[in-house]
């Protein structure tokens, strides 16, 4: 098996420096491999366990935690903002390509990077060059000046720590207890760190970088949400982690663990021990022998330490049992709604088992928060509730007035049977829909063929983009702009186009030329939210002013819909509000728009669109995966608030119907619901239909590329003597065995079923020729539980000259590595760092 020279050198050096010299340590009865470790209670700062806790050791990239603290401090002082542009010096440019400066992440002179972006890749991906760039920004061009600030801050905090660089490549020094104290200060003073460190991946200028903290994925530990790993030959494998359970947070540090995986095992054992000790020391909510079942699935139950002990459950836990739980800060109200179609994922009871009467967690002072439970027909306000470290605990007895409730004395258990009283839509032909509201319109007359709660306004997610498009087409017709008008990219749009929550994420660039015509295609076909904002700013100066036109347009066409943004994406529900439309109003808008601008259908029926070198596929699957004869639009949408929405239209024998479902039970259900509605609508109009048909396939476009280079960690360039990489439908396909074995993976070919299996210790993926579904299985070494994920590939594996070619990005990212395409050098850069 071929190995990467630089990685092999690193491993040999690491073994020479760290192997075999560490004395065994135990936390409780469990072995940990760490040479130094501790676990600290966040609330009190008390060290609940330590092993060589005050001995100075090399922290590697955990150094970046002090770097990040100083960045946040500068933000708080107003010296910089999240939008401040970070310059790239020659020093940073070079180090961003040097494998010594883990993790490799190439930075460029002519690209704009913001502080916000740099924070994400420093915290999530441990990008050392990004940390140095921030150090130069805040150190007046000098990393050394910034490092002095880091040492001053360490002294102010009373830490036993000494820093020689800003990113952890140098042999900095800190003790485990001081590292935990630094983490406590960072979380306490700048809690935004947890929003960043809890991310499993971050998208940075069009590329996805996976977290180095594998307690969030492979070694999943319930409640884990940060903080930072570190690895160098001198440091060994280090990790400062944090997790919260039942409202109590622990911070753990492990330094010089025996392997990259063992540091997460050590951390889990440290955190477990910390939580168990904290349960004994703090709190007035207790473990109980009473048990509670919701629809026969057990939910963790506790006992409130009152005069009459009774079972209580944590409201947030109901999210695993078919409920939506949402807190409205403006009204200080916790809303709980049961959804019968929501997936059940009961909480493992082992996490909550404790000795009867043992303290579980602390009871906070009484709160003014109201708790409302909606059963679909009536709203109940609960009275017997408790504020527990920011979580709401509910007396189980409260559910007796809402649902079927049985107490079985012999089992000491309560059985609750939940239900949602509001019926789902049923078509007159007996076909059942999963939709909460539905509408079918005869396009010619505008009459309703069928409606179910069609006048109730609901959040509509990206369906709102069609009102934006309507206003944009008005602007074209009125001569304000033309389809060829160039759309400028503001800093706001640039940032939004890279924000993962701003669906759909299509990175836009300052130096690219985008036309209104292109933007309309991307809005309609790929639902690109930033494209909406860009055109909105072009037309009205700001999205806020553009939304006023949307509301005016709604009034003009006679609907009462209310719009607060142009995209359907509500970034901050506590400040912004959701766009609201009824199913009937969506149908009216669609009819008016098609009448005014029939050419819109030429866009909505396109299966894909090419946009600046990338192919984007239509999210409306009614003419691909769920092919329906005559379907030619219109728009779907999905957010947490809206659910899976769909507005569809189809024409047969010259008759058109418009259907709306707000929302359906799932992504698949919105398309099957739409097909049923099409069938019924056309039947009423006297048109015969054939229903859903088999998925259509597009002919692949093949192009062999002799020029494509594959480079690993900036140090090892692969060669392919037997079969060159190829481009298939604009996706890079490469001979997979050589690459994956170079990355240390095992590759097996099964000739019988024409499948490839690639695996390492924790991850296995399976792909079949000409099949666009890749199966990924991940084994959690902490629990031996194997999770399965079906990943849809844009291009299926192929066989060329007896060599199997696989889509490189999908396969490599499945194993946690990052893939970067460098256009100038025609290089696929694979970053497989171990930090």
PDB file of C-alpha atoms in Angstrom, residues 748-757:
ATOM      1  CA  UNK A 748     -12.728  -4.098  -2.222  1.00  0.00           C
ATOM      2  CA  UNK A 749     -14.394  -4.853  -5.569  1.00  0.00           C
ATOM      3  CA  UNK A 750     -17.327  -7.267  -5.770  1.00  0.00           C
ATOM      4  CA  UNK A 751     -17.624  -8.512  -9.341  1.00  0.00           C
ATOM      5  CA  UNK A 752     -20.924 -10.277  -8.674  1.00  0.00           C
ATOM      6  CA  UNK A 753     -22.940  -7.166  -7.877  1.00  0.00           C
ATOM      7  CA  UNK A 754     -20.527  -4.689  -9.505  1.00  0.00           C
ATOM      8  CA  UNK A 755     -19.965  -2.804  -6.250  1.00  0.00           C
ATOM      9  CA  UNK A 756     -17.070  -1.071  -4.524  1.00  0.00           C
ATOM     10  CA  UNK A 757     -16.593  -1.032  -0.740  1.00  0.00           C
TER      11      UNK A 757
END
